[in-house]
mmCIF file of C-alpha atoms in Angstrom:
data_model
loop_
_atom_site.group_PDB
_atom_site.id
_atom_site.type_symbol
_atom_site.label_atom_id
_atom_site.label_comp_id
_atom_site.label_asym_id
_atom_site.label_seq_id
_atom_site.Cartn_x
_atom_site.Cartn_y
_atom_site.Cartn_z
ATOM 1 C CA MET A 1273 40.058 11.351 -4.940
ATOM 2 C CA VAL A 1274 37.205 12.541 -7.110
ATOM 3 C CA LYS A 1275 37.387 9.274 -9.084
ATOM 4 C CA ASP A 1276 37.077 7.284 -5.839
ATOM 5 C CA ILE A 1277 33.978 9.241 -4.870
ATOM 6 C CA LEU A 1278 32.473 8.764 -8.338
ATOM 7 C CA SER A 1279 33.155 5.014 -8.441
ATOM 8 C CA SER A 1280 31.825 4.350 -4.920
ATOM 9 C CA HIS A 1281 28.654 6.319 -5.653
ATOM 10 C CA GLU A 1282 28.246 4.628 -9.031
ATOM 11 C CA GLU A 1283 28.264 1.264 -7.201
ATOM 12 C CA ARG A 1284 25.437 2.517 -4.986
ATOM 13 C CA MET A 1285 23.543 3.644 -8.106
ATOM 14 C CA LYS A 1286 23.941 0.192 -9.691
ATOM 15 C CA LYS A 1287 22.529 -1.417 -6.543
ATOM 16 C CA THR A 1288 19.586 1.008 -6.635
ATOM 17 C CA ILE A 1289 18.851 0.003 -10.252
ATOM 18 C CA GLU A 1290 19.027 -3.705 -9.368
ATOM 19 C CA ALA A 1291 16.667 -3.166 -6.433
ATOM 20 C CA ALA A 1292 14.208 -1.280 -8.659
ATOM 21 C CA LYS A 1293 14.259 -4.031 -11.293
ATOM 22 C CA HIS A 1294 13.691 -6.618 -8.570
ATOM 23 C CA GLU A 1295 10.715 -4.609 -7.282
ATOM 24 C CA PHE A 1296 9.268 -4.418 -10.798
ATOM 25 C CA ALA A 1297 9.671 -8.183 -11.242
ATOM 26 C CA SER A 1298 7.734 -8.886 -8.052
ATOM 27 C CA LEU A 1299 4.659 -6.993 -9.343
ATOM 28 C CA ARG A 1300 2.084 -9.362 -10.812
ATOM 29 C CA ALA A 1301 1.438 -8.492 -14.442
ATOM 30 C CA GLY A 1302 -1.007 -11.223 -15.451
ATOM 31 C CA ARG A 1303 1.846 -13.448 -16.532
ATOM 32 C CA ALA A 1304 3.372 -16.236 -14.452
ATOM 33 C CA THR A 1305 6.973 -15.747 -13.325
ATOM 34 C CA PRO A 1306 8.792 -17.467 -10.444
ATOM 35 C CA SER A 1307 9.856 -14.034 -9.132
ATOM 36 C CA LEU A 1308 6.219 -13.407 -8.087
ATOM 37 C CA LEU A 1309 6.922 -15.638 -5.091
ATOM 38 C CA ASP A 1310 10.150 -13.875 -4.041
ATOM 39 C CA LYS A 1311 8.458 -12.075 -1.145
ATOM 40 C CA VAL A 1312 6.443 -15.090 0.053
ATOM 41 C CA LEU A 1313 8.063 -16.508 3.188
ATOM 42 C CA VAL A 1314 7.292 -19.970 4.567
ATOM 43 C CA ASP A 1315 7.758 -20.948 8.199
ATOM 44 C CA TYR A 1316 10.423 -23.647 7.730
ATOM 45 C CA TYR A 1317 11.604 -25.179 11.004
ATOM 46 C CA GLY A 1318 10.869 -21.903 12.777
ATOM 47 C CA ALA A 1319 12.659 -19.656 10.274
ATOM 48 C CA PRO A 1320 10.927 -17.515 7.614
ATOM 49 C CA THR A 1321 12.320 -18.883 4.345
ATOM 50 C CA PRO A 1322 11.597 -17.865 0.716
ATOM 51 C CA VAL A 1323 9.486 -20.398 -1.206
ATOM 52 C CA ASN A 1324 12.194 -20.915 -3.834
ATOM 53 C CA GLN A 1325 14.526 -22.240 -1.096
ATOM 54 C CA VAL A 1326 12.118 -24.965 0.075
ATOM 55 C CA ALA A 1327 10.583 -25.977 -3.260
ATOM 56 C CA LYS A 1328 11.135 -26.187 -6.988
ATOM 57 C CA VAL A 1329 9.243 -23.322 -8.659
ATOM 58 C CA THR A 1330 8.486 -23.719 -12.370
ATOM 59 C CA VAL A 1331 6.251 -22.100 -14.986
ATOM 60 C CA PRO A 1332 4.773 -24.935 -17.095
ATOM 61 C CA GLU A 1333 2.279 -22.594 -18.825
ATOM 62 C CA PRO A 1334 2.202 -18.801 -19.342
ATOM 63 C CA ARG A 1335 -0.527 -18.383 -16.698
ATOM 64 C CA MET A 1336 0.501 -21.070 -14.191
ATOM 65 C CA ILE A 1337 3.172 -21.490 -11.522
ATOM 66 C CA MET A 1338 3.962 -24.973 -10.219
ATOM 67 C CA ILE A 1339 5.506 -25.374 -6.764
ATOM 68 C CA GLN A 1340 6.956 -28.766 -5.837
ATOM 69 C CA PRO A 1341 8.195 -28.816 -2.216
ATOM 70 C CA TRP A 1342 11.289 -30.871 -1.457
ATOM 71 C CA GLU A 1343 9.544 -32.134 1.687
ATOM 72 C CA LYS A 1344 5.851 -33.075 1.452
ATOM 73 C CA SER A 1345 5.371 -32.020 5.089
ATOM 74 C CA ILE A 1346 5.818 -28.357 4.174
ATOM 75 C CA LEU A 1347 3.157 -28.365 1.412
ATOM 76 C CA HIS A 1348 0.447 -26.998 3.730
ATOM 77 C CA ASP A 1349 2.789 -24.290 5.102
ATOM 78 C CA ILE A 1350 3.494 -23.074 1.548
ATOM 79 C CA GLU A 1351 -0.245 -22.931 0.803
ATOM 80 C CA VAL A 1352 -0.867 -20.886 3.963
ATOM 81 C CA ALA A 1353 2.005 -18.498 3.156
ATOM 82 C CA ILE A 1354 0.640 -17.894 -0.356
ATOM 83 C CA MET A 1355 -2.884 -17.243 0.944
ATOM 84 C CA LYS A 1356 -1.531 -14.778 3.550
ATOM 85 C CA SER A 1357 0.560 -12.940 0.939
ATOM 86 C CA ASP A 1358 -0.755 -9.900 -0.931
ATOM 87 C CA LEU A 1359 -0.634 -11.728 -4.281
ATOM 88 C CA GLY A 1360 -4.349 -12.515 -4.287
ATOM 89 C CA LEU A 1361 -3.769 -16.043 -5.616
ATOM 90 C CA ASN A 1362 -5.507 -19.252 -4.535
ATOM 91 C CA PRO A 1363 -3.216 -22.279 -4.368
ATOM 92 C CA ASN A 1364 -4.531 -25.638 -5.664
ATOM 93 C CA SER A 1365 -2.800 -28.618 -4.083
ATOM 94 C CA ASP A 1366 -2.898 -32.224 -5.304
ATOM 95 C CA GLY A 1367 -0.939 -33.582 -2.325
ATOM 96 C CA THR A 1368 2.464 -33.445 -4.031
ATOM 97 C CA ALA A 1369 2.544 -30.040 -5.739
ATOM 98 C CA ILE A 1370 0.803 -26.675 -5.667
ATOM 99 C CA ARG A 1371 -0.537 -25.012 -8.794
ATOM 100 C CA LEU A 1372 -1.128 -21.275 -8.903
ATOM 101 C CA THR A 1373 -3.281 -20.066 -11.778
ATOM 102 C CA ILE A 1374 -2.695 -16.428 -12.611
ATOM 103 C CA PRO A 1375 -6.045 -14.801 -13.495
ATOM 104 C CA GLN A 1376 -6.471 -12.220 -16.236
ATOM 105 C CA LEU A 1377 -6.059 -8.690 -14.912
ATOM 106 C CA THR A 1378 -9.002 -6.312 -15.008
ATOM 107 C CA GLN A 1379 -8.474 -2.908 -16.575
ATOM 108 C CA GLU A 1380 -8.831 -1.319 -13.131
ATOM 109 C CA ARG A 1381 -6.154 -3.622 -11.668
ATOM 110 C CA ARG A 1382 -3.861 -2.828 -14.602
ATOM 111 C CA GLN A 1383 -4.177 0.892 -13.842
ATOM 112 C CA GLU A 1384 -3.364 0.242 -10.165
ATOM 113 C CA LEU A 1385 -0.283 -1.733 -11.202
ATOM 114 C CA VAL A 1386 0.855 1.051 -13.544
ATOM 115 C CA LYS A 1387 0.562 3.492 -10.628
ATOM 116 C CA ALA A 1388 2.588 1.121 -8.421
ATOM 117 C CA VAL A 1389 5.255 0.793 -11.141
ATOM 118 C CA ASN A 1390 5.471 4.585 -11.483
ATOM 119 C CA LYS A 1391 5.711 4.985 -7.700
ATOM 120 C CA LYS A 1392 8.555 2.462 -7.471
ATOM 121 C CA ALA A 1393 10.324 4.152 -10.398
ATOM 122 C CA GLU A 1394 10.030 7.540 -8.692
ATOM 123 C CA GLU A 1395 11.411 6.060 -5.446
ATOM 124 C CA ALA A 1396 14.415 4.736 -7.383
ATOM 125 C CA LYS A 1397 14.984 8.166 -8.982
ATOM 126 C CA VAL A 1398 14.824 9.862 -5.563
ATOM 127 C CA ALA A 1399 17.372 7.346 -4.255
ATOM 128 C CA LEU A 1400 19.655 8.131 -7.205
ATOM 129 C CA ARG A 1401 19.355 11.876 -6.566
ATOM 130 C CA ASN A 1402 20.173 11.336 -2.885
ATOM 131 C CA ILE A 1403 23.313 9.443 -3.892
ATOM 132 C CA ARG A 1404 24.250 12.374 -6.164
ATOM 133 C CA ARG A 1405 23.715 14.814 -3.295
ATOM 134 C CA ASP A 1406 25.936 12.743 -0.984
ATOM 135 C CA GLY A 1407 28.699 12.598 -3.596
ATOM 136 C CA ASN A 1408 28.499 16.325 -4.305
ATOM 137 C CA GLU A 1409 28.698 17.097 -0.570
ATOM 138 C CA GLU A 1410 31.805 14.917 -0.255
ATOM 139 C CA MET A 1411 33.445 16.805 -3.126
ATOM 140 C CA LYS A 1412 32.534 20.181 -1.590
ATOM 141 C CA LYS A 1413 34.080 19.095 1.730
ATOM 142 C CA LEU A 1414 37.288 18.129 -0.058
ATOM 143 C CA GLU A 1415 37.273 21.486 -1.847
ATOM 144 C CA LYS A 1416 36.776 23.374 1.452
ATOM 145 C CA GLY A 1417 39.582 21.344 3.015
ATOM 146 C CA LYS A 1418 41.824 22.370 0.094
ATOM 147 C CA GLU A 1419 42.318 18.697 -0.855
ATOM 148 C CA ILE A 1420 41.002 19.317 -4.386
ATOM 149 C CA THR A 1421 40.679 22.461 -6.468
ATOM 150 C CA GLU A 1422 37.437 24.229 -7.300
ATOM 151 C CA ASP A 1423 37.760 23.060 -10.936
ATOM 152 C CA GLU A 1424 38.166 19.418 -9.875
ATOM 153 C CA SER A 1425 35.110 19.754 -7.651
ATOM 154 C CA LYS A 1426 33.027 21.246 -10.497
ATOM 155 C CA ARG A 1427 34.181 18.550 -12.959
ATOM 156 C CA GLY A 1428 33.408 15.873 -10.378
ATOM 157 C CA GLN A 1429 29.919 17.254 -9.803
ATOM 158 C CA GLU A 1430 29.310 17.374 -13.571
ATOM 159 C CA SER A 1431 30.451 13.748 -13.857
ATOM 160 C CA MET A 1432 28.159 12.820 -10.964
ATOM 161 C CA GLN A 1433 25.230 14.462 -12.800
ATOM 162 C CA LYS A 1434 26.050 12.475 -15.960
ATOM 163 C CA LEU A 1435 26.006 9.258 -13.905
ATOM 164 C CA VAL A 1436 22.631 10.142 -12.388
ATOM 165 C CA ASP A 1437 21.219 10.946 -15.844
ATOM 166 C CA LYS A 1438 22.485 7.599 -17.165
ATOM 167 C CA TYR A 1439 20.903 5.601 -14.329
ATOM 168 C CA ILE A 1440 17.633 7.559 -14.410
ATOM 169 C CA LYS A 1441 17.374 6.584 -18.099
ATOM 170 C CA GLN A 1442 17.783 2.933 -17.042
ATOM 171 C CA VAL A 1443 14.998 3.317 -14.473
ATOM 172 C CA ASP A 1444 12.750 4.896 -17.127
ATOM 173 C CA THR A 1445 13.522 2.088 -19.592
ATOM 174 C CA ALA A 1446 12.709 -0.585 -16.991
ATOM 175 C CA ARG A 1447 9.538 1.288 -15.975
ATOM 176 C CA GLU A 1448 8.355 1.558 -19.595
ATOM 177 C CA ALA A 1449 8.988 -2.165 -20.179
ATOM 178 C CA LYS A 1450 7.033 -3.118 -17.059
ATOM 179 C CA GLU A 1451 4.173 -0.753 -17.953
ATOM 180 C CA LYS A 1452 3.989 -2.303 -21.429
ATOM 181 C CA GLU A 1453 3.927 -5.783 -19.859
ATOM 182 C CA VAL A 1454 1.168 -4.782 -17.412
ATOM 183 C CA LEU A 1455 -0.998 -3.178 -20.086
ATOM 184 C CA GLU A 1456 -0.693 -6.138 -22.504
ATOM 185 C CA VAL A 1457 -3.972 -7.980 -22.885
#
């Protein structure tokens, strides 16, 4: 029973880590990556659709993203979606493709991004601690219901803490890597 609780909560922790890494990837760090456009939605036949599902997104140069829509009719809609997004990028269209040039980050913008990275990392850690709390409460309920012994409950809670420590280290590692990337000149 304790193992079931641990494995189900570990799955939730893994999903939290993946979500945090995805959030880090979507932060603009002065380098072009297709994941920058993950949150940009285009109105495609009345449905908000991610850019990468209506166009080919490539990175031909370290500071440029190239977007080639599968249908030329949607080119303008992609431009509008990018301008409305919070990326702060200006799309350049040649009628068949859109080029996004990623400008150099100012030192002030780098500091803002580091703060955003730290905030997202802290949110991930809080989520991990909440998962630990939920798991510990489940074990305490089982102990009160005499379904497991006090020793099993204590061992389970210790194992849960080890899992949280392991995943918090992963969050810290990902945060440090993103900070290093943001602060690179």
